[in-house]
mmCIF file of C-alpha atoms in Angstrom:
data_model
loop_
_atom_site.group_PDB
_atom_site.id
_atom_site.type_symbol
_atom_site.label_atom_id
_atom_site.label_comp_id
_atom_site.label_asym_id
_atom_site.label_seq_id
_atom_site.Cartn_x
_atom_site.Cartn_y
_atom_site.Cartn_z
ATOM 1 C CA UNK A 1453 42.507 2.859 -264.301
ATOM 2 C CA UNK A 1454 42.574 6.270 -265.067
ATOM 3 C CA UNK A 1455 38.599 7.025 -265.461
ATOM 4 C CA UNK A 1456 37.023 5.374 -262.859
ATOM 5 C CA UNK A 1457 35.616 7.735 -260.597
ATOM 6 C CA UNK A 1458 37.753 8.221 -257.476
ATOM 7 C CA UNK A 1459 35.778 6.798 -253.643
ATOM 8 C CA UNK A 1460 38.329 8.531 -251.894
ATOM 9 C CA UNK A 1461 36.210 11.954 -250.196
ATOM 10 C CA UNK A 1462 38.146 14.658 -248.861
ATOM 11 C CA UNK A 1463 36.830 17.516 -246.516
ATOM 12 C CA UNK A 1464 37.997 21.004 -246.425
ATOM 13 C CA UNK A 1465 37.917 23.580 -243.757
ATOM 14 C CA UNK A 1466 40.296 26.432 -243.646
ATOM 15 C CA UNK A 1467 40.775 28.769 -240.766
ATOM 16 C CA UNK A 1468 44.028 31.767 -240.381
ATOM 17 C CA UNK A 1469 45.543 30.100 -244.050
ATOM 18 C CA UNK A 1470 45.360 26.998 -241.590
ATOM 19 C CA UNK A 1471 44.182 23.924 -243.800
ATOM 20 C CA UNK A 1472 42.681 20.963 -242.633
ATOM 21 C CA UNK A 1473 42.574 17.636 -244.415
ATOM 22 C CA UNK A 1474 40.242 14.813 -243.656
ATOM 23 C CA UNK A 1475 40.199 11.726 -246.542
ATOM 24 C CA UNK A 1476 38.032 8.707 -246.530
ATOM 25 C CA UNK A 1477 39.698 6.285 -249.403
ATOM 26 C CA UNK A 1478 37.788 3.281 -249.663
ATOM 27 C CA UNK A 1479 40.394 0.256 -249.884
ATOM 28 C CA UNK A 1480 40.161 -3.222 -248.417
ATOM 29 C CA UNK A 1481 43.206 -3.065 -246.541
ATOM 30 C CA UNK A 1482 43.567 -7.276 -246.184
ATOM 31 C CA UNK A 1483 46.214 -7.705 -243.991
ATOM 32 C CA UNK A 1484 47.833 -11.164 -245.334
ATOM 33 C CA UNK A 1485 47.517 -13.374 -243.188
ATOM 34 C CA UNK A 1486 43.576 -13.639 -243.088
ATOM 35 C CA UNK A 1487 42.068 -17.337 -244.032
ATOM 36 C CA UNK A 1488 39.046 -18.017 -246.363
ATOM 37 C CA UNK A 1489 36.550 -19.774 -244.443
ATOM 38 C CA UNK A 1490 35.943 -21.780 -247.376
ATOM 39 C CA UNK A 1491 38.856 -22.738 -248.246
ATOM 40 C CA UNK A 1492 40.896 -21.980 -245.549
ATOM 41 C CA UNK A 1493 43.687 -20.291 -248.244
ATOM 42 C CA UNK A 1494 45.531 -17.329 -246.955
ATOM 43 C CA UNK A 1495 43.526 -14.480 -248.663
ATOM 44 C CA UNK A 1496 46.662 -11.871 -250.075
ATOM 45 C CA UNK A 1497 47.851 -8.627 -248.850
ATOM 46 C CA UNK A 1498 46.215 -5.862 -250.644
ATOM 47 C CA UNK A 1499 46.464 -2.606 -248.933
ATOM 48 C CA UNK A 1500 47.488 1.012 -250.166
ATOM 49 C CA UNK A 1501 51.293 1.034 -249.986
ATOM 50 C CA UNK A 1502 51.182 5.459 -251.027
ATOM 51 C CA UNK A 1503 49.189 7.620 -249.942
ATOM 52 C CA UNK A 1504 50.167 11.487 -251.740
ATOM 53 C CA UNK A 1505 49.008 15.331 -251.036
ATOM 54 C CA UNK A 1506 49.538 17.958 -253.008
ATOM 55 C CA UNK A 1507 48.469 21.461 -252.553
ATOM 56 C CA UNK A 1508 48.620 23.746 -255.446
ATOM 57 C CA UNK A 1509 50.683 20.769 -257.029
ATOM 58 C CA UNK A 1510 53.627 20.967 -254.076
ATOM 59 C CA UNK A 1511 53.223 17.791 -251.423
ATOM 60 C CA UNK A 1512 52.591 18.603 -248.491
ATOM 61 C CA UNK A 1513 51.726 14.723 -247.020
ATOM 62 C CA UNK A 1514 53.026 11.221 -248.425
ATOM 63 C CA UNK A 1515 52.484 8.582 -246.345
ATOM 64 C CA UNK A 1516 53.913 4.953 -246.582
ATOM 65 C CA UNK A 1517 51.199 2.954 -245.258
ATOM 66 C CA UNK A 1518 51.776 -1.660 -244.419
ATOM 67 C CA UNK A 1519 48.381 -3.648 -243.559
ATOM 68 C CA UNK A 1520 48.222 -2.324 -239.991
ATOM 69 C CA UNK A 1521 46.176 0.619 -240.972
ATOM 70 C CA UNK A 1522 42.738 0.103 -241.256
ATOM 71 C CA UNK A 1523 40.151 -0.789 -243.474
ATOM 72 C CA UNK A 1524 38.701 2.236 -245.827
ATOM 73 C CA UNK A 1525 41.460 4.229 -244.383
ATOM 74 C CA UNK A 1526 40.438 7.480 -243.258
ATOM 75 C CA UNK A 1527 43.479 10.734 -242.728
ATOM 76 C CA UNK A 1528 43.480 13.699 -241.278
ATOM 77 C CA UNK A 1529 46.621 16.421 -240.250
ATOM 78 C CA UNK A 1530 46.600 20.487 -241.094
ATOM 79 C CA UNK A 1531 48.630 22.924 -243.179
ATOM 80 C CA UNK A 1532 49.793 26.206 -243.180
ATOM 81 C CA UNK A 1533 49.352 28.602 -245.976
ATOM 82 C CA UNK A 1534 46.171 27.301 -248.240
ATOM 83 C CA UNK A 1535 43.775 30.187 -249.855
ATOM 84 C CA UNK A 1536 40.127 29.756 -249.776
ATOM 85 C CA UNK A 1537 39.866 28.263 -254.084
ATOM 86 C CA UNK A 1538 43.506 26.409 -253.826
ATOM 87 C CA UNK A 1539 43.285 23.281 -254.854
ATOM 88 C CA UNK A 1540 44.119 19.923 -252.657
ATOM 89 C CA UNK A 1541 44.512 16.721 -254.471
ATOM 90 C CA UNK A 1542 44.799 13.288 -253.431
ATOM 91 C CA UNK A 1543 46.425 10.363 -254.474
ATOM 92 C CA UNK A 1544 46.801 6.894 -253.605
ATOM 93 C CA UNK A 1545 48.799 3.760 -254.885
ATOM 94 C CA UNK A 1546 47.925 0.062 -253.099
ATOM 95 C CA UNK A 1547 50.394 -2.367 -254.059
ATOM 96 C CA UNK A 1548 48.707 -3.955 -257.015
ATOM 97 C CA UNK A 1549 49.202 -1.197 -258.308
ATOM 98 C CA UNK A 1550 46.168 -0.333 -258.453
ATOM 99 C CA UNK A 1551 46.147 4.229 -257.746
ATOM 100 C CA UNK A 1552 43.062 6.978 -257.443
ATOM 101 C CA UNK A 1553 43.590 10.706 -257.381
ATOM 102 C CA UNK A 1554 41.409 12.478 -256.154
ATOM 103 C CA UNK A 1555 40.960 16.801 -256.464
ATOM 104 C CA UNK A 1556 39.095 18.936 -253.925
ATOM 105 C CA UNK A 1557 38.667 23.299 -253.980
ATOM 106 C CA UNK A 1558 40.219 24.147 -250.648
ATOM 107 C CA UNK A 1559 36.607 26.217 -249.619
ATOM 108 C CA UNK B 106 74.335 14.164 -234.121
ATOM 109 C CA UNK B 107 74.652 17.583 -236.689
ATOM 110 C CA UNK B 108 75.689 14.722 -239.491
ATOM 111 C CA UNK B 109 72.265 13.819 -240.993
ATOM 112 C CA UNK B 110 70.796 10.316 -240.102
ATOM 113 C CA UNK B 111 70.921 7.043 -241.984
ATOM 114 C CA UNK B 112 67.892 7.496 -243.674
ATOM 115 C CA UNK B 113 68.459 4.384 -246.566
ATOM 116 C CA UNK B 114 70.947 1.911 -246.245
ATOM 117 C CA UNK B 115 70.427 1.069 -249.454
ATOM 118 C CA UNK B 116 71.244 4.306 -250.662
ATOM 119 C CA UNK B 117 74.566 3.756 -248.361
ATOM 120 C CA UNK B 118 75.182 -0.035 -250.223
ATOM 121 C CA UNK B 119 74.947 1.957 -252.770
ATOM 122 C CA UNK B 120 77.554 4.107 -251.922
ATOM 123 C CA UNK B 121 80.058 1.160 -250.908
ATOM 124 C CA UNK B 122 79.361 -0.651 -254.653
ATOM 125 C CA UNK B 123 79.624 1.967 -256.675
ATOM 126 C CA UNK B 124 83.784 3.159 -255.177
ATOM 127 C CA UNK B 125 83.973 -0.471 -255.846
ATOM 128 C CA UNK B 126 83.374 0.798 -260.014
ATOM 129 C CA UNK B 127 81.607 -1.257 -262.867
ATOM 130 C CA UNK B 128 79.959 -3.780 -259.150
ATOM 131 C CA UNK B 129 77.758 -0.981 -258.981
ATOM 132 C CA UNK B 130 76.252 -0.887 -262.173
ATOM 133 C CA UNK B 131 73.490 -3.466 -262.225
ATOM 134 C CA UNK B 132 72.508 -1.875 -259.024
ATOM 135 C CA UNK B 133 72.098 1.525 -260.856
ATOM 136 C CA UNK B 134 69.935 0.529 -262.445
ATOM 137 C CA UNK B 135 67.940 -1.257 -260.976
ATOM 138 C CA UNK B 136 67.500 1.297 -258.022
ATOM 139 C CA UNK B 137 66.587 4.115 -261.109
ATOM 140 C CA UNK B 138 64.166 2.470 -263.022
ATOM 141 C CA UNK B 139 61.387 1.873 -259.718
ATOM 142 C CA UNK B 140 58.805 3.162 -259.676
ATOM 143 C CA UNK B 141 57.771 6.962 -258.408
ATOM 144 C CA UNK B 142 56.984 5.181 -255.116
ATOM 145 C CA UNK B 143 60.511 3.199 -254.653
ATOM 146 C CA UNK B 144 60.262 5.330 -251.365
ATOM 147 C CA UNK B 145 58.293 2.784 -249.895
ATOM 148 C CA UNK B 146 60.480 0.763 -247.411
ATOM 149 C CA UNK B 147 60.180 -2.598 -248.204
ATOM 150 C CA UNK B 148 63.273 -4.021 -245.883
ATOM 151 C CA UNK B 149 61.392 -1.708 -242.247
ATOM 152 C CA UNK B 150 57.833 -2.678 -243.411
ATOM 153 C CA UNK B 151 59.471 -7.500 -243.811
ATOM 154 C CA UNK B 152 60.655 -6.213 -240.608
ATOM 155 C CA UNK B 153 59.042 -8.718 -237.706
ATOM 156 C CA UNK B 154 59.469 -7.177 -234.918
ATOM 157 C CA UNK B 155 59.122 -3.567 -233.468
ATOM 158 C CA UNK B 156 63.076 -3.372 -232.974
ATOM 159 C CA UNK B 157 64.284 -4.667 -236.738
ATOM 160 C CA UNK B 158 61.902 -2.454 -238.654
ATOM 161 C CA UNK B 159 63.322 1.263 -236.449
ATOM 162 C CA UNK B 160 66.893 -0.816 -237.807
ATOM 163 C CA UNK B 161 65.593 -0.431 -240.853
ATOM 164 C CA UNK B 162 64.538 2.504 -241.083
ATOM 165 C CA UNK B 163 67.473 4.786 -239.376
ATOM 166 C CA UNK B 164 70.474 2.733 -239.218
ATOM 167 C CA UNK B 165 70.215 1.826 -235.214
ATOM 168 C CA UNK B 166 70.592 6.261 -234.439
ATOM 169 C CA UNK B 167 70.078 6.683 -231.135
ATOM 170 C CA UNK B 168 65.619 7.676 -230.300
ATOM 171 C CA UNK B 169 65.670 9.617 -227.844
ATOM 172 C CA UNK B 170 62.284 9.528 -225.291
ATOM 173 C CA UNK B 171 60.536 12.358 -225.056
ATOM 174 C CA UNK B 172 57.788 14.047 -223.341
ATOM 175 C CA UNK B 173 56.744 16.314 -226.297
ATOM 176 C CA UNK B 174 55.365 13.452 -228.210
ATOM 177 C CA UNK B 175 51.162 13.466 -226.829
ATOM 178 C CA UNK B 176 49.794 9.829 -228.652
ATOM 179 C CA UNK B 177 46.048 9.778 -228.420
ATOM 180 C CA UNK B 178 44.751 5.793 -228.691
ATOM 181 C CA UNK B 179 42.243 4.495 -226.589
ATOM 182 C CA UNK B 180 42.976 3.003 -223.046
ATOM 183 C CA UNK B 181 40.711 0.512 -224.626
ATOM 184 C CA UNK B 182 39.823 -0.580 -227.860
ATOM 185 C CA UNK B 183 37.186 -3.037 -227.699
ATOM 186 C CA UNK B 184 38.027 -4.097 -232.058
ATOM 187 C CA UNK B 185 41.595 -4.210 -232.963
ATOM 188 C CA UNK B 186 40.433 -3.688 -236.881
ATOM 189 C CA UNK B 187 39.877 0.043 -236.248
ATOM 190 C CA UNK B 188 41.682 1.885 -233.580
ATOM 191 C CA UNK B 189 41.847 5.528 -233.811
ATOM 192 C CA UNK B 190 44.997 7.042 -233.600
ATOM 193 C CA UNK B 191 46.153 10.782 -233.160
ATOM 194 C CA UNK B 192 50.198 11.819 -232.780
ATOM 195 C CA UNK B 193 50.507 15.684 -231.643
ATOM 196 C CA UNK B 194 53.701 16.415 -231.251
ATOM 197 C CA UNK B 195 55.316 20.170 -230.703
ATOM 198 C CA UNK B 196 59.175 19.210 -231.787
ATOM 199 C CA UNK B 197 60.189 21.433 -234.438
ATOM 200 C CA UNK B 198 61.511 21.557 -238.114
ATOM 201 C CA UNK B 199 60.057 17.657 -237.776
ATOM 202 C CA UNK B 200 60.625 15.553 -241.108
ATOM 203 C CA UNK B 201 58.465 12.253 -240.299
ATOM 204 C CA UNK B 202 56.534 10.870 -238.445
ATOM 205 C CA UNK B 203 56.330 6.606 -237.358
ATOM 206 C CA UNK B 204 54.022 4.522 -236.459
ATOM 207 C CA UNK B 205 54.704 1.081 -235.047
ATOM 208 C CA UNK B 206 53.749 -1.419 -232.758
ATOM 209 C CA UNK B 207 54.755 -3.802 -230.374
ATOM 210 C CA UNK B 208 52.950 -7.508 -231.868
ATOM 211 C CA UNK B 209 51.861 -6.566 -234.469
ATOM 212 C CA UNK B 210 53.177 -9.008 -237.564
ATOM 213 C CA UNK B 211 53.982 -7.003 -239.389
ATOM 214 C CA UNK B 212 55.468 -4.165 -236.752
ATOM 215 C CA UNK B 213 55.600 -0.760 -239.506
ATOM 216 C CA UNK B 214 52.162 0.811 -239.226
ATOM 217 C CA UNK B 215 52.893 4.088 -240.855
ATOM 218 C CA UNK B 216 55.339 6.655 -241.983
ATOM 219 C CA UNK B 217 54.311 9.493 -242.927
ATOM 220 C CA UNK B 218 56.576 12.690 -244.240
ATOM 221 C CA UNK B 219 56.134 16.083 -243.279
ATOM 222 C CA UNK B 220 56.118 18.264 -246.910
ATOM 223 C CA UNK B 221 56.680 22.091 -245.891
ATOM 224 C CA UNK B 222 53.816 24.347 -244.562
ATOM 225 C CA UNK B 223 52.949 20.808 -242.657
ATOM 226 C CA UNK B 224 51.664 21.139 -238.835
ATOM 227 C CA UNK B 225 52.351 18.725 -236.258
ATOM 228 C CA UNK B 226 49.809 19.698 -234.311
ATOM 229 C CA UNK B 227 46.914 17.118 -235.490
ATOM 230 C CA UNK B 228 48.504 13.631 -237.618
ATOM 231 C CA UNK B 229 45.291 10.980 -237.363
ATOM 232 C CA UNK B 230 44.470 7.210 -238.940
ATOM 233 C CA UNK B 231 42.954 4.781 -237.630
ATOM 234 C CA UNK B 232 45.048 1.377 -236.799
ATOM 235 C CA UNK B 233 44.954 -1.861 -235.962
ATOM 236 C CA UNK B 234 46.299 -3.863 -233.137
ATOM 237 C CA UNK B 235 46.518 -7.827 -232.967
ATOM 238 C CA UNK B 236 46.547 -7.948 -229.429
ATOM 239 C CA UNK B 237 47.559 -6.154 -225.568
ATOM 240 C CA UNK B 238 50.010 -3.978 -227.329
ATOM 241 C CA UNK B 239 52.620 -0.602 -226.952
ATOM 242 C CA UNK B 240 52.006 1.871 -229.700
ATOM 243 C CA UNK B 241 55.241 3.378 -230.241
ATOM 244 C CA UNK B 242 55.624 6.603 -232.346
ATOM 245 C CA UNK B 243 58.818 8.607 -233.101
ATOM 246 C CA UNK B 244 58.966 11.788 -234.794
ATOM 247 C CA UNK B 245 62.307 12.810 -236.473
ATOM 248 C CA UNK B 246 64.121 16.634 -237.336
ATOM 249 C CA UNK B 247 66.082 17.605 -238.988
ATOM 250 C CA UNK B 248 68.527 16.477 -236.209
ATOM 251 C CA UNK B 249 67.181 13.914 -234.642
ATOM 252 C CA UNK B 250 65.639 11.175 -233.110
ATOM 253 C CA UNK B 251 62.355 11.378 -230.393
ATOM 254 C CA UNK B 252 59.703 9.053 -229.622
ATOM 255 C CA UNK B 253 56.481 8.068 -227.369
ATOM 256 C CA UNK B 254 54.742 5.461 -226.387
ATOM 257 C CA UNK B 255 51.296 4.249 -225.098
ATOM 258 C CA UNK B 256 49.973 0.621 -223.714
ATOM 259 C CA UNK B 257 46.568 -0.016 -225.464
ATOM 260 C CA UNK B 258 44.266 -3.430 -224.418
ATOM 261 C CA UNK B 259 43.127 -5.225 -227.208
ATOM 262 C CA UNK B 260 39.803 -7.134 -226.437
ATOM 263 C CA UNK B 261 39.190 -8.609 -229.898
ATOM 264 C CA UNK B 262 42.661 -8.348 -232.140
ATOM 265 C CA UNK B 263 41.756 -6.796 -235.653
ATOM 266 C CA UNK B 264 44.642 -8.046 -237.880
ATOM 267 C CA UNK B 265 43.591 -11.361 -238.531
#
């Protein structure tokens, strides 16, 4: 999985040292209570469980998510102390152990 | 309320077990062998009521209503599968923000943990709502717990 390109899109903007992060992840976020239309069997839950945002390697925001976050999740927040050129890293892991890592340069 | 809030009940149980000696060993090895994302609050996500989820998260600690938490949600959500949510608070020393739904099959939606420098003036995501219901937001500061709620009318449920 490590070589899979990230499907997460992260946009940053910075003003007076405050960085605004807007991240869009690609994930089905399956609830586990939906039924397959053909077989009638329950479709197992499949969702992101943890998201971590690091600014130059330091965690500024981490999230514990369940199935109540919408498909293709969006996360937006702001943090203080950023400068242009700093690195923002966004990682997620899901309940099946799949992972995704995205690095962006803050600008 | 100067004492730290009892966030982690299993840790408490572990402490209790360690007093009784040998019984703690298998528990400890299980706890420490878990991966980094062990902090995911499994019991709270397994709860089937909003009250149950909050009890798992905060161990029954008092949660005070606060008008310093601003929840932005549509009054009417046409599609419960994608409901935009923004939370803002000017409470100080915020450690985490928890979002719980009143009637979703899995009431706990998310916990957001704030590191140093993280601001609490715009936290935004999109959530699912099963039916018309309240969305409850709990803000944990270094001192105590505060909450606010907002009702959303949902036209098409988003959890099935």
